[in-house]
Each structure stands twice: as C-alpha cells, then as structure tokens.
C-alpha cells in the first residue's frame, strides 16, 4: 500500500503545466509514510483531516513530518512564484486589454445612454401623438355622429319652415299635408331631442289654426258664391233662352 501511495503521490506532485514546471521534489529525509500523509492531507476532504492528523501523531515522528510539511509548503510557494512569473506578461497584456475593453465599454455605455435618451424622447413624443390621435378620433367620431343626427333633423326643420311659409301664403291644404308628414314621419325619428318636443307642442295650435282659417275661407267662398249666384243664374237663363231660340229658328228654317 505504501508503494502505491508513494507512486500516486509522485504522479500528483510531478504534474506540470504546459508553460511552467510545478513538480514537487520530496525532502531528502522524507519517508514514504510521510509522503503518504502529505498526499492524504492534500487530497482528503475536511472531514477526514482529523484521522490523518491522528495517524501522524500515532506514528510518533511529528517533528520530522513538520519539516516535511514546511518543505512541501516552500515548494508550493516556489511553484506559485514560477507560475506567476511565467504568466506575468500575459497578465499585464490581459490588464491592458481589459483597460482598452473598459474604454470601449464606456463608449458603448455612452452610446447606449444617448440612444436610450433618444428612444425615451421619441417614446414620449409617440405617446403624446397617440393621445392626440385618440382625441381627434373621438372628435371625428362625435362630428360624424352629429352630422348623422343633423341629417336626420334637417327634414324636420325644412318641413317646419315650409309649413310656416305655407301658413303665411294661406295655402292651408298644402300646409296640412306638410303637417301630417311632420307628425307621422319625421318627428318620430328624432323624438328623443328636446327641440322636437317643443315643435310637437306647436303642431296642435297650427292644426287648429288651419282648421279655423280654412273654415273661414270656405265660408267666405260660400258667401261670395251666394252674392254672385243671382247674376250667374240670370246670365245662365239668358244663355239658355238664346240657345233655345237659336235652335228653334234652325229647326224651322230646315
């Protein structure tokens, strides 16, 4: 077991990197058992260190193991120095590249900040434009609705104006027809509006006025007929007598 442990220890200690040698040379007075203990300390987990230390103390040669441990630590320090020396120039180059990368990252950060500010400004402007579009769309919709409703209300107003004009011209029959059309056709479409309710209240007085004035005109017409009826009758009698005498003379002559 000591031989295999020593061999594995030498394999581990003799590992070297491609760039710098990190091999470990055992101390001249180090035994295979101490080499095994060092290997166990290097490779074991923290839970088994107590067992290794107990085995070292059971062996009895603690001072010699301490010297071997110091020798191994010294070897580690030298190997660390070799690795650091070997990689120092690469480290310096890497730091230079990192500084250049830092400058480039700073430039990229500034560009990103500028682009972000531009995007934020454009977004705010776009948001304002969107709000304006929504507002104007609502206005257009309201205007379109108002136009549609006015288009429905226009026939009512036109016919009402026509009714008033016919009443002034004393054309009561035509006015009555317009009134009927208003009441039964146009007002029914816009009855939800307040002005139509006001117009509807004026329809009954207009109808009564048409009735009264039409009756008055008809009465005047009859009175005028009565006045001229006698003259019309006398004229008709003369015409009949003249026609009869003429017809009689025509028969006699033939």
Coordinates of C-alpha atoms in Angstrom, one line a residue:
X1 CA 0.0 0.0 0.0
X2 CA 2.9 2.3 0.8
X3 CA 4.4 1.8 -2.6
X4 CA 1.2 2.6 -4.5
X5 CA 0.6 5.6 -2.3
X6 CA 4.1 6.8 -3.0
X7 CA 3.6 6.3 -6.7
X8 CA 0.3 8.2 -6.7
X9 CA 1.9 11.0 -4.7
X10 CA 4.8 11.3 -7.1
X11 CA 2.4 11.3 -10.0
X12 CA 0.4 14.1 -8.4
X13 CA 3.4 16.0 -7.3
X14 CA 5.1 15.5 -10.7
X15 CA 2.2 17.1 -12.7
X16 CA 3.4 20.1 -14.6
X17 CA 1.7 22.7 -16.7
X18 CA 2.4 23.3 -20.4
X19 CA 4.0 26.6 -19.6
X20 CA 5.7 26.3 -16.1
X21 CA 7.1 23.4 -14.1
X22 CA 5.2 22.7 -10.9
X23 CA 6.7 19.4 -9.9
X24 CA 7.3 18.6 -6.3
X25 CA 10.6 17.0 -5.1
X26 CA 10.3 15.2 -1.8
X27 CA 12.6 16.2 1.0
X28 CA 15.8 14.0 1.2
X29 CA 14.9 12.6 4.7
X30 CA 11.2 12.2 3.9
X31 CA 9.9 8.6 4.2
X32 CA 7.3 7.0 2.1
X33 CA 4.9 7.1 5.0
X34 CA 5.3 10.8 5.5
X35 CA 4.8 11.3 1.7
X36 CA 1.6 9.3 2.0
X37 CA 0.4 11.5 4.9
X38 CA 1.2 14.7 2.9
X39 CA -0.7 13.2 -0.1
X40 CA -3.7 12.4 2.2
X41 CA -3.7 16.0 3.6
X42 CA -3.6 17.4 0.1
X43 CA -6.3 15.3 -1.3
X44 CA -8.7 14.4 1.5
X45 CA -11.8 16.3 2.4
X46 CA -12.0 18.4 5.6
X47 CA -14.0 15.7 7.4
X48 CA -11.1 13.3 7.2
X49 CA -8.2 15.6 8.2
X50 CA -8.6 14.6 11.9
X51 CA -8.0 10.9 11.1
X52 CA -4.8 11.8 9.1
X53 CA -3.5 14.0 11.9
X54 CA -4.2 11.2 14.4
X55 CA -2.3 8.8 12.3
X56 CA 0.6 11.3 12.1
X57 CA 0.7 11.6 15.9
X58 CA 0.4 7.8 16.3
X59 CA 3.5 7.5 14.1
X60 CA 5.5 9.5 16.7
X61 CA 7.8 11.4 14.4
X62 CA 5.8 14.7 14.4
X63 CA 8.8 17.0 14.1
X64 CA 10.1 15.2 11.1
X65 CA 6.7 15.4 9.5
X66 CA 6.5 19.1 10.3
X67 CA 9.8 19.7 8.4
X68 CA 8.5 17.7 5.5
X69 CA 5.3 19.8 5.6
X70 CA 7.3 23.0 5.6
X71 CA 9.4 21.7 2.7
X72 CA 6.2 21.0 0.8
X73 CA 4.8 24.4 1.6
X74 CA 8.1 26.0 0.4
X75 CA 7.8 24.0 -2.8
X76 CA 4.3 25.3 -3.3
X77 CA 5.4 28.9 -2.8
X78 CA 8.2 28.5 -5.3
X79 CA 5.9 26.9 -7.8
X80 CA 3.4 29.7 -7.3
X81 CA 6.2 32.2 -7.9
X82 CA 7.2 30.4 -11.1
X83 CA 3.7 30.3 -12.4
X84 CA 3.2 34.0 -11.5
X85 CA 6.5 34.9 -13.2
X86 CA 5.6 32.9 -16.2
X87 CA 2.1 34.3 -16.6
X88 CA 3.0 37.9 -15.5
X89 CA 3.4 39.3 -19.0
X90 CA 0.2 37.6 -20.1
X91 CA -1.4 39.1 -17.0
X92 CA -0.1 42.6 -17.9
X93 CA -1.3 42.1 -21.5
X94 CA -4.7 41.0 -20.2
X95 CA -4.9 44.0 -17.9
X96 CA -4.1 46.3 -20.9
X97 CA -6.8 44.6 -22.9
X98 CA -9.2 44.9 -20.0
X99 CA -8.4 48.7 -19.8
X100 CA -9.0 49.0 -23.6
X101 CA -12.2 47.0 -23.2
X102 CA -13.1 49.3 -20.3
X103 CA -12.7 52.3 -22.5
X104 CA -14.7 50.6 -25.3
X105 CA -17.4 49.6 -22.8
X106 CA -17.5 53.2 -21.6
X107 CA -18.0 54.4 -25.1
X108 CA -20.7 51.7 -25.7
X109 CA -22.3 52.7 -22.4
X110 CA -22.4 56.4 -23.5
X111 CA -23.8 55.4 -26.9
X112 CA -26.4 53.2 -25.2
X113 CA -27.3 56.1 -22.8
X114 CA -27.6 58.5 -25.7
X115 CA -29.7 56.0 -27.7
X116 CA -31.8 55.3 -24.7
X117 CA -32.4 59.1 -24.2
X118 CA -33.4 59.4 -27.8
X119 CA -35.7 56.4 -27.5
X120 CA -37.3 57.9 -24.4
X121 CA -37.8 61.2 -26.1
X122 CA -39.3 59.5 -29.2
X123 CA -41.5 57.3 -26.9
X124 CA -42.8 60.4 -25.1
X125 CA -43.5 62.1 -28.4
X126 CA -45.1 59.0 -29.7
X127 CA -47.2 58.7 -26.6
X128 CA -48.3 62.4 -27.0
X129 CA -49.1 61.8 -30.7
X130 CA -51.1 58.7 -29.7
X131 CA -53.1 60.6 -27.2
X132 CA -53.8 63.3 -29.8
X133 CA -54.8 60.7 -32.3
X134 CA -57.2 59.2 -29.8
X135 CA -58.6 62.6 -29.0
X136 CA -59.0 63.5 -32.7
X137 CA -60.5 60.1 -33.4
X138 CA -63.1 60.8 -30.7
X139 CA -63.7 64.3 -32.2
X140 CA -64.1 62.8 -35.6
X141 CA -66.5 60.2 -34.3
X142 CA -68.5 62.8 -32.4
X143 CA -68.6 65.0 -35.5
X144 CA -69.7 62.1 -37.7
X145 CA -72.4 61.2 -35.2
X146 CA -73.5 64.9 -35.0
X147 CA -73.6 65.1 -38.9
X148 CA -75.7 61.9 -39.0
X149 CA -78.1 63.2 -36.4
X150 CA -78.3 66.7 -38.1
X151 CA -79.0 64.9 -41.4
X152 CA -82.0 63.2 -39.6
X153 CA -83.1 66.5 -38.1
X154 CA -82.8 68.6 -41.2
X155 CA -86.0 67.3 -42.9
X156 CA -87.9 68.2 -39.7
X157 CA -86.5 71.8 -39.8
X158 CA -87.0 72.1 -43.5
X159 CA -90.6 70.9 -43.4
X160 CA -91.4 73.1 -40.4
X161 CA -90.0 76.1 -42.2
X162 CA -92.1 75.1 -45.3
X163 CA -95.1 74.8 -43.0
X164 CA -94.7 78.3 -41.7
X165 CA -94.2 79.6 -45.2
X166 CA -97.4 77.9 -46.4
X167 CA -99.3 79.3 -43.5
X168 CA -98.1 82.8 -44.4
X169 CA -99.2 82.2 -48.0
X170 CA -102.6 80.9 -46.7
X171 CA -102.1 77.6 -48.6
X172 CA -103.8 75.6 -45.9
X173 CA -104.3 72.4 -47.8
X174 CA -100.6 72.1 -48.6
X175 CA -99.8 73.2 -45.1
X176 CA -102.0 70.4 -43.7
X177 CA -100.2 67.8 -45.8
X178 CA -96.8 69.0 -44.6
X179 CA -98.1 69.0 -41.0
X180 CA -99.2 65.3 -41.4
X181 CA -95.8 64.4 -42.8
X182 CA -94.1 66.1 -39.9
X183 CA -96.2 64.4 -37.2
X184 CA -96.2 60.9 -38.6
X185 CA -92.8 60.6 -40.4
X186 CA -90.1 63.0 -39.4
X187 CA -90.8 63.7 -35.7
X188 CA -91.0 60.0 -34.9
X189 CA -87.3 59.7 -35.9
X190 CA -86.0 62.5 -33.7
X191 CA -88.4 62.4 -30.8
X192 CA -85.6 62.0 -28.3
X193 CA -84.4 65.6 -28.9
X194 CA -85.8 68.4 -26.8
X195 CA -86.4 70.8 -29.7
X196 CA -88.7 68.2 -31.4
X197 CA -90.8 68.1 -28.2
X198 CA -91.2 71.9 -28.5
X199 CA -92.1 71.6 -32.2
X200 CA -94.6 68.8 -31.3
X201 CA -96.3 71.2 -28.9
X202 CA -96.8 73.8 -31.6
X203 CA -98.4 71.3 -34.0
X204 CA -101.9 71.3 -32.3
X205 CA -102.2 75.1 -32.4
X206 CA -101.1 75.1 -36.1
X207 CA -103.7 72.4 -36.9
X208 CA -106.4 74.4 -35.1
X209 CA -105.3 77.5 -36.9
X210 CA -105.5 75.6 -40.3
X211 CA -109.0 74.4 -39.4
X212 CA -110.2 77.8 -38.3
X213 CA -108.8 79.7 -41.3
X214 CA -109.8 77.0 -43.8
X215 CA -113.3 77.1 -42.5
X216 CA -113.3 80.9 -42.6
X217 CA -112.1 80.9 -46.2
X218 CA -114.6 78.2 -47.2
X219 CA -117.3 80.3 -45.5
X220 CA -116.2 83.4 -47.3
X221 CA -116.1 81.4 -50.5
X222 CA -119.7 80.3 -50.0
X223 CA -120.8 83.9 -49.2
X224 CA -119.2 85.1 -52.4
X225 CA -121.0 82.4 -54.3
X226 CA -124.2 83.5 -52.7
X227 CA -123.6 87.1 -53.8
X228 CA -123.0 86.3 -57.4
X229 CA -125.4 83.4 -57.6
X230 CA -128.3 85.6 -58.9
X231 CA -126.2 87.2 -61.6
X232 CA -124.9 83.8 -62.6
X233 CA -128.5 82.5 -62.7
X234 CA -129.7 85.4 -64.8
X235 CA -126.7 85.1 -67.1
X236 CA -127.3 81.3 -67.4
X237 CA -131.1 81.9 -68.1
X238 CA -130.2 84.4 -70.9
X239 CA -127.8 81.9 -72.4
X240 CA -130.3 79.1 -72.3
X241 CA -133.0 81.3 -73.8
X242 CA -130.7 82.5 -76.6
X243 CA -129.6 78.9 -77.2
X244 CA -133.2 77.7 -77.3
X245 CA -134.4 80.4 -79.7
X246 CA -131.5 79.9 -82.0
X247 CA -132.1 76.2 -82.0
X248 CA -135.8 76.7 -82.8
X249 CA -135.0 79.0 -85.7
X250 CA -132.6 76.5 -87.0
X251 CA -135.2 73.7 -86.9
X252 CA -137.9 75.9 -88.5
X253 CA -135.6 77.0 -91.4
X254 CA -134.7 73.5 -92.2

